[in-house]
Structure formats: structure tokens, C-alpha cells
Amino acid sequence: WNNQSLSGIKDLVFKVAREITFTVGGVPYDVRMDTNSTISNAAIHYTPSPKMSFDVEGPLGTTGFCNVSIPMVFLNASLNEWVVRVDGIEVTANITESRTHTFLFFTYSHSKKTIEIIGTHLIPEFPQVIILALIMLFSLVAASLVRKVHGDQRPKNTTLFQ
């Protein structure tokens, strides 16, 4: 620190860890971002493809980076199927995974930009058990209505073998 001026400190880049919690069907999923950018407007999208998006912003003329840690039970894809876009343009990302998370590292030039991380599987808004139960319930209601409207039209006193 000898002979250091405060003006020399302005060139230091600080890494910030940010955790964004997405809640789907009442279950929270934490996505961690190690970045030197300001993050805002994080969202998940089911169509046309499963993805998460967020905005990044930083000082013009500097390079921004993100190392995003995504739980596999939340958003997933095989290593070669992930797509990362910065303002709609696909960028190369270094992608690795553990047993539970996928890690995507990518860089961009700073200004205000929208990042899209596209996978192939996103946790459904409604758990599949609920969807199956609803289908069964609607089937039972429909069958009851048909029987009530048309009456019991089964033949009487018939046997399988005549």
C-alpha cells in the first residue's frame, strides 16, 4: 500500500455472488450467479422453449462475466444442448456439471443486455401428479354425465358365451 493513491483503486473489479430464487408450484429453486454485473428482471419462461432470462448491466468499455449455477431439477439439458444468448445472439459458454447443478460461464461486453439461458427441461408449473389427478377427475365426471344423460344402456341378462 505504499505510495498508493485512491485513484489506483478505481480499476479493481469486484466479483459479486447473487442468488435468485424462482418459486414454482410453491417450491423454491435457488440459482446462484457469480458476476461482476448488476442483475435485474430475472424470469422463467416455458414457451417457446424452457429458459430463464435476466438483464445484466455494467460500466461501458469493460468485460462482464457470469458463472451461473442452476439446479438440475429446475432447468436442465445435456451438455451439448444448452444455449446461452446475449441480446439474442448465441455466445459460447463453458459448461460443466456436478451431480446436482449445471454451471455455465460466459462473458460479454458491458452495457445493458438481456441474457437467455435455454435448456430442454424446465420444472413444470404444476406437478405431474396434480395434472394426472385432474385428468382422472374430468374423466370420471364425463363418464357420470354420459351415463346420467343416456341412462344405463347395458344389455340385460346377456352372457359372454352363448
PDB file of C-alpha atoms in Angstrom:
ATOM      1  CA  TRP A   1       0.000   0.000   0.000  1.00  0.00           C
ATOM      2  CA  ASN A   2       2.996   2.295  -0.023  1.00  0.00           C
ATOM      3  CA  ASN A   3       2.515   5.245  -2.343  1.00  0.00           C
ATOM      4  CA  GLN A   4      -0.949   4.023  -3.389  1.00  0.00           C
ATOM      5  CA  SER A   5      -3.419   6.688  -4.384  1.00  0.00           C
ATOM      6  CA  LEU A   6      -7.168   6.263  -4.214  1.00  0.00           C
ATOM      7  CA  SER A   7      -7.333   6.722  -7.994  1.00  0.00           C
ATOM      8  CA  GLY A   8      -5.478   3.395  -8.432  1.00  0.00           C
ATOM      9  CA  ILE A   9      -8.298   1.569  -6.652  1.00  0.00           C
ATOM     10  CA  LYS A  10     -10.891   2.518  -9.287  1.00  0.00           C
ATOM     11  CA  ASP A  11      -9.583  -0.185 -11.638  1.00  0.00           C
ATOM     12  CA  LEU A  12     -10.304  -3.036  -9.218  1.00  0.00           C
ATOM     13  CA  VAL A  13     -13.111  -5.357 -10.286  1.00  0.00           C
ATOM     14  CA  PHE A  14     -15.186  -6.888  -7.538  1.00  0.00           C
ATOM     15  CA  LYS A  15     -16.948 -10.202  -8.026  1.00  0.00           C
ATOM     16  CA  VAL A  16     -20.467 -10.353  -6.643  1.00  0.00           C
ATOM     17  CA  ALA A  17     -22.393 -13.501  -5.787  1.00  0.00           C
ATOM     18  CA  ARG A  18     -26.114 -13.213  -6.198  1.00  0.00           C
ATOM     19  CA  GLU A  19     -28.750 -15.832  -5.544  1.00  0.00           C
ATOM     20  CA  ILE A  20     -32.087 -15.582  -7.287  1.00  0.00           C
ATOM     21  CA  THR A  21     -34.931 -17.746  -6.024  1.00  0.00           C
ATOM     22  CA  PHE A  22     -37.533 -18.922  -8.514  1.00  0.00           C
ATOM     23  CA  THR A  23     -40.647 -20.398  -6.900  1.00  0.00           C
ATOM     24  CA  VAL A  24     -42.561 -22.953  -8.969  1.00  0.00           C
ATOM     25  CA  GLY A  25     -45.567 -24.778  -7.552  1.00  0.00           C
ATOM     26  CA  GLY A  26     -44.687 -23.479  -4.097  1.00  0.00           C
ATOM     27  CA  VAL A  27     -41.156 -24.953  -4.248  1.00  0.00           C
ATOM     28  CA  PRO A  28     -38.165 -22.554  -4.203  1.00  0.00           C
ATOM     29  CA  TYR A  29     -35.213 -23.130  -6.567  1.00  0.00           C
ATOM     30  CA  ASP A  30     -32.041 -21.088  -5.947  1.00  0.00           C
ATOM     31  CA  VAL A  31     -29.942 -20.068  -8.948  1.00  0.00           C
ATOM     32  CA  ARG A  32     -26.544 -18.640  -7.961  1.00  0.00           C
ATOM     33  CA  MET A  33     -24.751 -16.118 -10.144  1.00  0.00           C
ATOM     34  CA  ASP A  34     -21.134 -15.103  -9.641  1.00  0.00           C
ATOM     35  CA  THR A  35     -20.779 -11.951 -11.710  1.00  0.00           C
ATOM     36  CA  ASN A  36     -19.257  -8.512 -11.966  1.00  0.00           C
ATOM     37  CA  SER A  37     -22.520  -7.117 -13.394  1.00  0.00           C
ATOM     38  CA  THR A  38     -25.704  -5.777 -11.870  1.00  0.00           C
ATOM     39  CA  ILE A  39     -28.517  -8.323 -12.325  1.00  0.00           C
ATOM     40  CA  SER A  40     -32.205  -7.420 -12.732  1.00  0.00           C
ATOM     41  CA  ASN A  41     -35.502  -8.656 -14.214  1.00  0.00           C
ATOM     42  CA  ALA A  42     -34.913 -12.386 -13.663  1.00  0.00           C
ATOM     43  CA  ALA A  43     -37.721 -14.546 -15.066  1.00  0.00           C
ATOM     44  CA  ILE A  44     -38.522 -18.074 -16.227  1.00  0.00           C
ATOM     45  CA  HIS A  45     -40.295 -18.912 -19.487  1.00  0.00           C
ATOM     46  CA  TYR A  46     -41.998 -22.154 -20.506  1.00  0.00           C
ATOM     47  CA  THR A  47     -42.629 -21.365 -24.172  1.00  0.00           C
ATOM     48  CA  PRO A  48     -41.472 -21.442 -26.907  1.00  0.00           C
ATOM     49  CA  SER A  49     -38.539 -23.154 -25.160  1.00  0.00           C
ATOM     50  CA  PRO A  50     -37.756 -23.676 -21.476  1.00  0.00           C
ATOM     51  CA  LYS A  51     -35.432 -20.911 -20.322  1.00  0.00           C
ATOM     52  CA  MET A  52     -34.516 -18.358 -17.731  1.00  0.00           C
ATOM     53  CA  SER A  53     -33.656 -14.767 -18.568  1.00  0.00           C
ATOM     54  CA  PHE A  54     -32.220 -11.760 -16.776  1.00  0.00           C
ATOM     55  CA  ASP A  55     -30.694  -8.377 -17.540  1.00  0.00           C
ATOM     56  CA  VAL A  56     -27.070  -7.503 -16.849  1.00  0.00           C
ATOM     57  CA  GLU A  57     -25.512  -4.061 -16.706  1.00  0.00           C
ATOM     58  CA  GLY A  58     -22.040  -2.705 -16.060  1.00  0.00           C
ATOM     59  CA  PRO A  59     -19.620   0.104 -16.952  1.00  0.00           C
ATOM     60  CA  LEU A  60     -19.204   0.690 -20.694  1.00  0.00           C
ATOM     61  CA  GLY A  61     -15.881  -0.456 -22.102  1.00  0.00           C
ATOM     62  CA  THR A  62     -15.434  -3.283 -19.598  1.00  0.00           C
ATOM     63  CA  THR A  63     -15.968  -7.020 -19.901  1.00  0.00           C
ATOM     64  CA  GLY A  64     -18.756  -8.625 -17.941  1.00  0.00           C
ATOM     65  CA  PHE A  65     -18.926 -12.241 -16.879  1.00  0.00           C
ATOM     66  CA  CYS A  66     -21.436 -14.617 -15.314  1.00  0.00           C
ATOM     67  CA  ASN A  67     -20.912 -18.016 -13.777  1.00  0.00           C
ATOM     68  CA  VAL A  68     -24.456 -19.311 -13.327  1.00  0.00           C
ATOM     69  CA  SER A  69     -25.165 -22.343 -11.133  1.00  0.00           C
ATOM     70  CA  ILE A  70     -28.550 -23.913 -11.997  1.00  0.00           C
ATOM     71  CA  PRO A  71     -30.102 -26.816 -10.075  1.00  0.00           C
ATOM     72  CA  MET A  72     -30.713 -29.682 -12.497  1.00  0.00           C
ATOM     73  CA  VAL A  73     -34.162 -30.340 -11.024  1.00  0.00           C
ATOM     74  CA  PHE A  74     -35.123 -26.774 -12.011  1.00  0.00           C
ATOM     75  CA  LEU A  75     -33.736 -26.256 -15.552  1.00  0.00           C
ATOM     76  CA  ASN A  76     -31.757 -28.916 -17.348  1.00  0.00           C
ATOM     77  CA  ALA A  77     -30.292 -30.082 -20.665  1.00  0.00           C
ATOM     78  CA  SER A  78     -27.485 -32.347 -21.789  1.00  0.00           C
ATOM     79  CA  LEU A  79     -24.124 -30.564 -22.016  1.00  0.00           C
ATOM     80  CA  ASN A  80     -24.339 -30.031 -25.791  1.00  0.00           C
ATOM     81  CA  GLU A  81     -27.977 -28.818 -25.746  1.00  0.00           C
ATOM     82  CA  TRP A  82     -27.597 -25.686 -23.585  1.00  0.00           C
ATOM     83  CA  VAL A  83     -27.894 -22.350 -25.397  1.00  0.00           C
ATOM     84  CA  VAL A  84     -26.757 -19.002 -23.982  1.00  0.00           C
ATOM     85  CA  ARG A  85     -27.803 -15.804 -25.758  1.00  0.00           C
ATOM     86  CA  VAL A  86     -26.724 -12.254 -25.067  1.00  0.00           C
ATOM     87  CA  ASP A  87     -29.184  -9.775 -26.608  1.00  0.00           C
ATOM     88  CA  GLY A  88     -30.466 -12.568 -28.854  1.00  0.00           C
ATOM     89  CA  ILE A  89     -27.020 -13.596 -30.144  1.00  0.00           C
ATOM     90  CA  GLU A  90     -25.749 -17.046 -29.213  1.00  0.00           C
ATOM     91  CA  VAL A  91     -22.442 -16.971 -27.308  1.00  0.00           C
ATOM     92  CA  THR A  92     -20.019 -19.714 -26.370  1.00  0.00           C
ATOM     93  CA  ALA A  93     -20.286 -20.811 -22.770  1.00  0.00           C
ATOM     94  CA  ASN A  94     -18.031 -23.069 -20.746  1.00  0.00           C
ATOM     95  CA  ILE A  95     -20.474 -25.650 -19.351  1.00  0.00           C
ATOM     96  CA  THR A  96     -19.757 -28.165 -16.604  1.00  0.00           C
ATOM     97  CA  GLU A  97     -21.925 -30.085 -14.210  1.00  0.00           C
ATOM     98  CA  SER A  98     -21.955 -31.828 -10.859  1.00  0.00           C
ATOM     99  CA  ARG A  99     -24.455 -34.431  -9.675  1.00  0.00           C
ATOM    100  CA  THR A 100     -26.942 -31.677  -8.772  1.00  0.00           C
ATOM    101  CA  HIS A 101     -26.073 -28.489 -10.707  1.00  0.00           C
ATOM    102  CA  THR A 102     -25.065 -27.223 -14.126  1.00  0.00           C
ATOM    103  CA  PHE A 103     -22.508 -24.388 -14.258  1.00  0.00           C
ATOM    104  CA  LEU A 104     -22.464 -22.023 -17.240  1.00  0.00           C
ATOM    105  CA  PHE A 105     -19.651 -19.463 -17.563  1.00  0.00           C
ATOM    106  CA  PHE A 106     -19.757 -16.795 -20.287  1.00  0.00           C
ATOM    107  CA  THR A 107     -18.557 -13.256 -20.958  1.00  0.00           C
ATOM    108  CA  TYR A 108     -19.931 -10.187 -22.746  1.00  0.00           C
ATOM    109  CA  SER A 109     -19.074  -6.530 -23.229  1.00  0.00           C
ATOM    110  CA  HIS A 110     -20.745  -4.363 -20.632  1.00  0.00           C
ATOM    111  CA  SER A 111     -23.780  -2.177 -21.261  1.00  0.00           C
ATOM    112  CA  LYS A 112     -27.384  -3.133 -20.528  1.00  0.00           C
ATOM    113  CA  LYS A 113     -28.003  -6.571 -22.052  1.00  0.00           C
ATOM    114  CA  THR A 114     -30.554  -9.387 -21.789  1.00  0.00           C
ATOM    115  CA  ILE A 115     -29.231 -12.872 -21.092  1.00  0.00           C
ATOM    116  CA  GLU A 116     -31.201 -16.010 -22.007  1.00  0.00           C
ATOM    117  CA  ILE A 117     -30.177 -19.448 -20.759  1.00  0.00           C
ATOM    118  CA  ILE A 118     -32.118 -22.078 -22.677  1.00  0.00           C
ATOM    119  CA  GLY A 119     -32.383 -25.701 -21.602  1.00  0.00           C
ATOM    120  CA  THR A 120     -34.549 -28.587 -22.711  1.00  0.00           C
ATOM    121  CA  HIS A 121     -36.407 -29.344 -19.452  1.00  0.00           C
ATOM    122  CA  LEU A 122     -37.923 -26.860 -17.010  1.00  0.00           C
ATOM    123  CA  ILE A 123     -39.721 -27.956 -13.857  1.00  0.00           C
ATOM    124  CA  PRO A 124     -43.440 -27.882 -14.687  1.00  0.00           C
ATOM    125  CA  GLU A 125     -45.603 -25.124 -13.221  1.00  0.00           C
ATOM    126  CA  PHE A 126     -47.953 -27.817 -11.966  1.00  0.00           C
ATOM    127  CA  PRO A 127     -46.569 -31.119 -10.685  1.00  0.00           C
ATOM    128  CA  GLN A 128     -47.402 -34.079 -12.934  1.00  0.00           C
ATOM    129  CA  VAL A 129     -49.280 -35.822 -10.120  1.00  0.00           C
ATOM    130  CA  ILE A 130     -51.753 -32.929  -9.976  1.00  0.00           C
ATOM    131  CA  ILE A 131     -52.205 -32.971 -13.756  1.00  0.00           C
ATOM    132  CA  LEU A 132     -52.832 -36.735 -13.707  1.00  0.00           C
ATOM    133  CA  ALA A 133     -55.333 -36.373 -10.860  1.00  0.00           C
ATOM    134  CA  LEU A 134     -57.190 -33.632 -12.769  1.00  0.00           C
ATOM    135  CA  ILE A 135     -57.385 -35.790 -15.907  1.00  0.00           C
ATOM    136  CA  MET A 136     -58.791 -38.691 -13.877  1.00  0.00           C
ATOM    137  CA  LEU A 137     -61.327 -36.411 -12.177  1.00  0.00           C
ATOM    138  CA  PHE A 138     -62.520 -34.947 -15.509  1.00  0.00           C
ATOM    139  CA  SER A 139     -62.825 -38.465 -16.963  1.00  0.00           C
ATOM    140  CA  LEU A 140     -64.984 -39.610 -14.050  1.00  0.00           C
ATOM    141  CA  VAL A 141     -67.212 -36.532 -14.303  1.00  0.00           C
ATOM    142  CA  ALA A 142     -67.601 -37.002 -18.066  1.00  0.00           C
ATOM    143  CA  ALA A 143     -68.468 -40.698 -17.662  1.00  0.00           C
ATOM    144  CA  SER A 144     -71.041 -39.864 -14.966  1.00  0.00           C
ATOM    145  CA  LEU A 145     -72.643 -37.195 -17.146  1.00  0.00           C
ATOM    146  CA  VAL A 146     -72.866 -39.529 -20.144  1.00  0.00           C
ATOM    147  CA  ARG A 147     -74.462 -42.237 -18.000  1.00  0.00           C
ATOM    148  CA  LYS A 148     -76.923 -39.748 -16.486  1.00  0.00           C
ATOM    149  CA  VAL A 149     -77.951 -38.276 -19.864  1.00  0.00           C
ATOM    150  CA  HIS A 150     -78.176 -41.557 -21.784  1.00  0.00           C
ATOM    151  CA  GLY A 151     -79.137 -43.834 -18.936  1.00  0.00           C
ATOM    152  CA  ASP A 152     -77.770 -47.278 -18.306  1.00  0.00           C
ATOM    153  CA  GLN A 153     -77.842 -48.849 -21.790  1.00  0.00           C
ATOM    154  CA  ARG A 154     -76.090 -52.102 -20.989  1.00  0.00           C
ATOM    155  CA  PRO A 155     -77.917 -55.170 -22.340  1.00  0.00           C
ATOM    156  CA  LYS A 156     -79.794 -57.132 -19.650  1.00  0.00           C
ATOM    157  CA  ASN A 157     -79.270 -60.837 -18.972  1.00  0.00           C
ATOM    158  CA  THR A 158     -76.564 -61.434 -21.502  1.00  0.00           C
ATOM    159  CA  THR A 159     -73.667 -63.768 -21.105  1.00  0.00           C
ATOM    160  CA  LEU A 160     -70.311 -63.765 -22.713  1.00  0.00           C
ATOM    161  CA  PHE A 161     -70.698 -67.251 -24.216  1.00  0.00           C
ATOM    162  CA  GLN A 162     -73.934 -68.040 -25.996  1.00  0.00           C
TER     163      GLN A 162
END
